[in-house]
PDB file of C-alpha atoms in Angstrom:
ATOM      1  CA  UNK A   1      -0.368   1.840  80.583  1.00  0.00           C
ATOM      2  CA  UNK A   2       2.568  -0.960  80.843  1.00  0.00           C
ATOM      3  CA  UNK A   3       1.269  -1.182  76.670  1.00  0.00           C
ATOM      4  CA  UNK A   4       1.762   1.810  76.272  1.00  0.00           C
ATOM      5  CA  UNK A   5       5.468   2.778  77.926  1.00  0.00           C
ATOM      6  CA  UNK A   6       6.208  -0.114  76.240  1.00  0.00           C
ATOM      7  CA  UNK A   7       5.656   0.880  72.835  1.00  0.00           C
ATOM      8  CA  UNK A   8       6.384   4.772  73.442  1.00  0.00           C
ATOM      9  CA  UNK A   9       9.698   2.840  74.234  1.00  0.00           C
ATOM     10  CA  UNK A  10      10.348   1.332  71.775  1.00  0.00           C
ATOM     11  CA  UNK A  11       9.422   3.287  69.168  1.00  0.00           C
ATOM     12  CA  UNK A  12      12.212   6.149  70.849  1.00  0.00           C
ATOM     13  CA  UNK A  13      14.619   2.954  70.383  1.00  0.00           C
ATOM     14  CA  UNK A  14      13.722   3.088  66.889  1.00  0.00           C
ATOM     15  CA  UNK A  15      13.828   5.943  66.549  1.00  0.00           C
ATOM     16  CA  UNK A  16      16.888   6.350  68.402  1.00  0.00           C
ATOM     17  CA  UNK A  17      19.232   3.531  65.957  1.00  0.00           C
ATOM     18  CA  UNK A  18      17.682   5.296  63.295  1.00  0.00           C
ATOM     19  CA  UNK A  19      19.211   8.583  64.020  1.00  0.00           C
ATOM     20  CA  UNK A  20      22.916   7.162  64.761  1.00  0.00           C
ATOM     21  CA  UNK A  21      22.299   5.293  61.274  1.00  0.00           C
ATOM     22  CA  UNK A  22      21.911   8.695  59.248  1.00  0.00           C
ATOM     23  CA  UNK A  23      24.730  10.349  60.775  1.00  0.00           C
ATOM     24  CA  UNK A  24      27.314   7.427  60.317  1.00  0.00           C
ATOM     25  CA  UNK A  25      25.838   7.886  56.542  1.00  0.00           C
ATOM     26  CA  UNK A  26      23.850   4.652  56.582  1.00  0.00           C
ATOM     27  CA  UNK A  27      19.697   4.431  55.582  1.00  0.00           C
ATOM     28  CA  UNK A  28      18.379   2.203  58.466  1.00  0.00           C
ATOM     29  CA  UNK A  29      19.792   0.436  61.457  1.00  0.00           C
ATOM     30  CA  UNK A  30      20.278  -3.235  59.619  1.00  0.00           C
ATOM     31  CA  UNK A  31      23.495  -1.484  57.822  1.00  0.00           C
ATOM     32  CA  UNK A  32      24.484   0.355  60.578  1.00  0.00           C
ATOM     33  CA  UNK A  33      24.917  -2.860  62.584  1.00  0.00           C
ATOM     34  CA  UNK A  34      26.681  -4.941  59.362  1.00  0.00           C
ATOM     35  CA  UNK A  35      29.110  -1.867  59.159  1.00  0.00           C
ATOM     36  CA  UNK A  36      30.185  -1.320  63.133  1.00  0.00           C
ATOM     37  CA  UNK A  37      30.672  -5.616  63.066  1.00  0.00           C
ATOM     38  CA  UNK A  38      33.457  -4.749  60.201  1.00  0.00           C
ATOM     39  CA  UNK A  39      34.531  -1.706  62.055  1.00  0.00           C
ATOM     40  CA  UNK A  40      35.154  -4.182  65.362  1.00  0.00           C
ATOM     41  CA  UNK A  41      36.621  -7.324  63.055  1.00  0.00           C
ATOM     42  CA  UNK A  42      39.111  -4.582  61.441  1.00  0.00           C
ATOM     43  CA  UNK A  43      40.786  -3.104  65.016  1.00  0.00           C
ATOM     44  CA  UNK A  44      40.801  -6.243  66.316  1.00  0.00           C
ATOM     45  CA  UNK A  45      42.552  -8.091  63.585  1.00  0.00           C
ATOM     46  CA  UNK A  46      45.944  -7.371  64.186  1.00  0.00           C
ATOM     47  CA  UNK A  47      47.906  -8.647  61.234  1.00  0.00           C
ATOM     48  CA  UNK A  48      45.486 -11.280  60.696  1.00  0.00           C
ATOM     49  CA  UNK A  49      44.365 -11.284  56.573  1.00  0.00           C
ATOM     50  CA  UNK A  50      40.438 -10.846  56.889  1.00  0.00           C
ATOM     51  CA  UNK A  51      37.984 -11.149  54.049  1.00  0.00           C
ATOM     52  CA  UNK A  52      34.623  -9.496  54.623  1.00  0.00           C
ATOM     53  CA  UNK A  53      32.361 -10.828  52.185  1.00  0.00           C
ATOM     54  CA  UNK A  54      29.372  -8.087  51.021  1.00  0.00           C
ATOM     55  CA  UNK A  55      26.653 -10.365  49.579  1.00  0.00           C
ATOM     56  CA  UNK A  56      23.082  -8.038  47.607  1.00  0.00           C
ATOM     57  CA  UNK A  57      19.660 -10.064  48.357  1.00  0.00           C
ATOM     58  CA  UNK A  58      20.399 -13.570  48.782  1.00  0.00           C
ATOM     59  CA  UNK A  59      17.767 -15.787  47.003  1.00  0.00           C
ATOM     60  CA  UNK A  60      16.840 -19.078  46.037  1.00  0.00           C
ATOM     61  CA  UNK A  61      19.505 -21.416  43.751  1.00  0.00           C
ATOM     62  CA  UNK A  62      20.693 -20.750  40.476  1.00  0.00           C
ATOM     63  CA  UNK A  63      22.251 -24.041  39.711  1.00  0.00           C
ATOM     64  CA  UNK A  64      22.708 -26.441  42.582  1.00  0.00           C
ATOM     65  CA  UNK A  65      22.280 -28.673  44.243  1.00  0.00           C
ATOM     66  CA  UNK A  66      19.029 -27.583  41.823  1.00  0.00           C
ATOM     67  CA  UNK A  67      16.948 -24.614  40.992  1.00  0.00           C
ATOM     68  CA  UNK A  68      15.438 -22.592  43.075  1.00  0.00           C
ATOM     69  CA  UNK A  69      16.510 -23.892  46.635  1.00  0.00           C
ATOM     70  CA  UNK A  70      16.492 -21.924  49.531  1.00  0.00           C
ATOM     71  CA  UNK A  71      16.392 -23.104  53.243  1.00  0.00           C
ATOM     72  CA  UNK A  72      13.373 -21.318  54.443  1.00  0.00           C
ATOM     73  CA  UNK A  73      11.757 -18.577  54.020  1.00  0.00           C
ATOM     74  CA  UNK A  74      13.790 -15.431  54.328  1.00  0.00           C
ATOM     75  CA  UNK A  75      13.980 -11.628  52.929  1.00  0.00           C
ATOM     76  CA  UNK A  76      12.256 -11.395  49.770  1.00  0.00           C
ATOM     77  CA  UNK A  77      11.003 -15.078  49.977  1.00  0.00           C
ATOM     78  CA  UNK A  78       7.840 -14.491  52.351  1.00  0.00           C
ATOM     79  CA  UNK A  79       6.549 -11.656  50.065  1.00  0.00           C
ATOM     80  CA  UNK A  80       7.435 -13.935  46.909  1.00  0.00           C
ATOM     81  CA  UNK A  81       5.153 -17.061  48.295  1.00  0.00           C
ATOM     82  CA  UNK A  82       2.760 -14.450  48.989  1.00  0.00           C
ATOM     83  CA  UNK A  83       2.781 -13.259  44.981  1.00  0.00           C
ATOM     84  CA  UNK A  84       3.099 -17.401  44.023  1.00  0.00           C
ATOM     85  CA  UNK A  85      -0.352 -18.037  46.583  1.00  0.00           C
ATOM     86  CA  UNK A  86      -2.622 -14.772  44.323  1.00  0.00           C
ATOM     87  CA  UNK A  87      -2.487 -12.870  48.275  1.00  0.00           C
ATOM     88  CA  UNK A  88      -0.116 -10.046  47.096  1.00  0.00           C
ATOM     89  CA  UNK A  89      -1.570  -8.231  45.134  1.00  0.00           C
ATOM     90  CA  UNK A  90       0.008  -4.623  45.263  1.00  0.00           C
ATOM     91  CA  UNK A  91       3.844  -3.730  46.597  1.00  0.00           C
ATOM     92  CA  UNK A  92       5.084  -0.081  47.178  1.00  0.00           C
ATOM     93  CA  UNK A  93       7.968  -0.228  44.817  1.00  0.00           C
ATOM     94  CA  UNK A  94       9.393   2.137  41.758  1.00  0.00           C
ATOM     95  CA  UNK A  95       8.769  -0.869  38.852  1.00  0.00           C
ATOM     96  CA  UNK A  96      12.175   1.367  37.223  1.00  0.00           C
ATOM     97  CA  UNK A  97      14.493   1.212  40.448  1.00  0.00           C
ATOM     98  CA  UNK A  98      17.100  -1.360  40.004  1.00  0.00           C
ATOM     99  CA  UNK A  99      17.031  -4.798  43.057  1.00  0.00           C
ATOM    100  CA  UNK A 100      20.075  -6.490  43.514  1.00  0.00           C
ATOM    101  CA  UNK A 101      19.293 -10.545  44.338  1.00  0.00           C
ATOM    102  CA  UNK A 102      22.131 -12.796  44.040  1.00  0.00           C
ATOM    103  CA  UNK A 103      22.012 -16.484  44.007  1.00  0.00           C
ATOM    104  CA  UNK A 104      23.099 -18.418  47.369  1.00  0.00           C
ATOM    105  CA  UNK A 105      25.136 -20.886  44.973  1.00  0.00           C
ATOM    106  CA  UNK A 106      26.766 -17.891  43.302  1.00  0.00           C
ATOM    107  CA  UNK A 107      27.285 -16.448  47.405  1.00  0.00           C
ATOM    108  CA  UNK A 108      28.541 -19.131  48.035  1.00  0.00           C
ATOM    109  CA  UNK A 109      30.595 -19.708  44.888  1.00  0.00           C
ATOM    110  CA  UNK A 110      32.373 -16.220  45.524  1.00  0.00           C
ATOM    111  CA  UNK A 111      32.929 -17.530  49.422  1.00  0.00           C
ATOM    112  CA  UNK A 112      35.024 -20.151  48.212  1.00  0.00           C
ATOM    113  CA  UNK A 113      36.817 -18.534  45.260  1.00  0.00           C
ATOM    114  CA  UNK A 114      38.011 -15.499  47.860  1.00  0.00           C
ATOM    115  CA  UNK A 115      39.512 -18.849  50.701  1.00  0.00           C
ATOM    116  CA  UNK A 116      42.993 -18.498  49.098  1.00  0.00           C
ATOM    117  CA  UNK A 117      42.866 -14.372  48.830  1.00  0.00           C
ATOM    118  CA  UNK A 118      43.766 -13.954  52.763  1.00  0.00           C
ATOM    119  CA  UNK A 119      46.722 -15.284  52.123  1.00  0.00           C
ATOM    120  CA  UNK A 120      48.057 -13.665  48.842  1.00  0.00           C
ATOM    121  CA  UNK A 121      46.906 -10.613  50.183  1.00  0.00           C
ATOM    122  CA  UNK A 122      47.753 -10.273  53.629  1.00  0.00           C
ATOM    123  CA  UNK A 123      45.547  -6.868  55.337  1.00  0.00           C
ATOM    124  CA  UNK A 124      41.406  -6.510  54.762  1.00  0.00           C
ATOM    125  CA  UNK A 125      39.981  -6.902  51.443  1.00  0.00           C
ATOM    126  CA  UNK A 126      36.087  -6.647  51.265  1.00  0.00           C
ATOM    127  CA  UNK A 127      33.475  -7.596  48.256  1.00  0.00           C
ATOM    128  CA  UNK A 128      30.389  -6.351  47.155  1.00  0.00           C
ATOM    129  CA  UNK A 129      28.495 -10.131  45.987  1.00  0.00           C
ATOM    130  CA  UNK A 130      25.704  -8.915  43.558  1.00  0.00           C
ATOM    131  CA  UNK A 131      25.063  -8.513  39.905  1.00  0.00           C
ATOM    132  CA  UNK A 132      23.492  -5.162  39.501  1.00  0.00           C
ATOM    133  CA  UNK A 133      26.834  -3.413  38.575  1.00  0.00           C
ATOM    134  CA  UNK A 134      27.135  -5.711  35.378  1.00  0.00           C
ATOM    135  CA  UNK A 135      23.361  -7.078  35.045  1.00  0.00           C
ATOM    136  CA  UNK A 136      20.729  -4.294  36.033  1.00  0.00           C
ATOM    137  CA  UNK A 137      17.562  -5.689  37.104  1.00  0.00           C
ATOM    138  CA  UNK A 138      14.635  -3.084  37.720  1.00  0.00           C
ATOM    139  CA  UNK A 139      11.950  -4.116  40.327  1.00  0.00           C
ATOM    140  CA  UNK A 140       9.719  -4.542  37.027  1.00  0.00           C
ATOM    141  CA  UNK A 141      11.208  -6.427  35.864  1.00  0.00           C
ATOM    142  CA  UNK A 142      11.932  -8.821  38.799  1.00  0.00           C
ATOM    143  CA  UNK A 143       7.988  -8.850  38.798  1.00  0.00           C
ATOM    144  CA  UNK A 144       7.956 -10.453  34.939  1.00  0.00           C
ATOM    145  CA  UNK A 145      10.677 -12.678  35.647  1.00  0.00           C
ATOM    146  CA  UNK A 146       8.403 -14.126  38.725  1.00  0.00           C
ATOM    147  CA  UNK A 147       5.261 -13.996  36.935  1.00  0.00           C
ATOM    148  CA  UNK A 148       6.336 -16.194  34.524  1.00  0.00           C
ATOM    149  CA  UNK A 149       8.207 -18.896  36.898  1.00  0.00           C
ATOM    150  CA  UNK A 150       4.964 -18.671  38.303  1.00  0.00           C
ATOM    151  CA  UNK A 151       3.021 -19.811  35.494  1.00  0.00           C
ATOM    152  CA  UNK A 152       5.355 -22.279  34.305  1.00  0.00           C
ATOM    153  CA  UNK A 153       5.707 -23.657  37.781  1.00  0.00           C
ATOM    154  CA  UNK A 154       2.846 -22.761  39.615  1.00  0.00           C
ATOM    155  CA  UNK A 155       2.242 -23.139  43.519  1.00  0.00           C
ATOM    156  CA  UNK A 156      -1.056 -25.236  44.249  1.00  0.00           C
ATOM    157  CA  UNK A 157      -4.408 -24.919  46.644  1.00  0.00           C
ATOM    158  CA  UNK A 158      -5.632 -27.183  49.033  1.00  0.00           C
ATOM    159  CA  UNK A 159      -7.513 -29.128  46.666  1.00  0.00           C
ATOM    160  CA  UNK A 160      -4.511 -29.188  44.641  1.00  0.00           C
ATOM    161  CA  UNK A 161      -5.177 -26.924  41.620  1.00  0.00           C
ATOM    162  CA  UNK A 162      -3.002 -24.420  40.399  1.00  0.00           C
ATOM    163  CA  UNK A 163      -3.105 -20.838  41.498  1.00  0.00           C
ATOM    164  CA  UNK A 164      -3.463 -18.566  39.154  1.00  0.00           C
ATOM    165  CA  UNK A 165      -1.607 -15.499  39.441  1.00  0.00           C
ATOM    166  CA  UNK A 166      -3.710 -12.020  40.118  1.00  0.00           C
ATOM    167  CA  UNK A 167      -2.370  -8.912  38.224  1.00  0.00           C
ATOM    168  CA  UNK A 168       0.004  -7.658  40.563  1.00  0.00           C
ATOM    169  CA  UNK A 169       0.633  -3.772  40.932  1.00  0.00           C
ATOM    170  CA  UNK A 170       3.705  -2.181  42.013  1.00  0.00           C
ATOM    171  CA  UNK A 171       2.705   1.394  43.016  1.00  0.00           C
ATOM    172  CA  UNK A 172       3.718   4.895  44.501  1.00  0.00           C
ATOM    173  CA  UNK A 173       4.322   6.203  47.566  1.00  0.00           C
ATOM    174  CA  UNK A 174       1.057   8.085  48.081  1.00  0.00           C
ATOM    175  CA  UNK A 175      -1.068   5.246  47.233  1.00  0.00           C
ATOM    176  CA  UNK A 176       0.775   3.057  49.688  1.00  0.00           C
ATOM    177  CA  UNK A 177      -0.193   5.048  52.883  1.00  0.00           C
ATOM    178  CA  UNK A 178      -3.751   5.696  51.077  1.00  0.00           C
TER     179      UNK A 178
END
């Protein structure tokens, strides 16, 4: 059927993309295409100085414009909201694994700080904008911080009552597959 052919073609395309990514040393097509974009910029910049900032997972603001601000729900936000609403109780992750999230205002500040650098240092400069090198955080710690945040500032149900968080578990791959 056309649906099966379309789905089969989609799966083949995804697998081809993953093979290409792995061939170049990347885990997935997302990081591969970011690298490809950087290569295009570098190869076509001529003598133009360029700064590339590579932020970690961008999440809500630390301080500016107000603590917790973010425009829309992206990246981990839908999962965080589902957790706050008591809808997400299990997630496949190793509680001891590092996770690198960075507040959006820290990324904006890094971009501003990098502005004068191209004129001072012609060429291509690449900066990682993250926190794990100096202040690593584990998946388990992140869940603890989220739970504390929702305890202090709970989400509310349709009747205006605070939503009580369900017990949240980080589960292993085998349990997730089951």
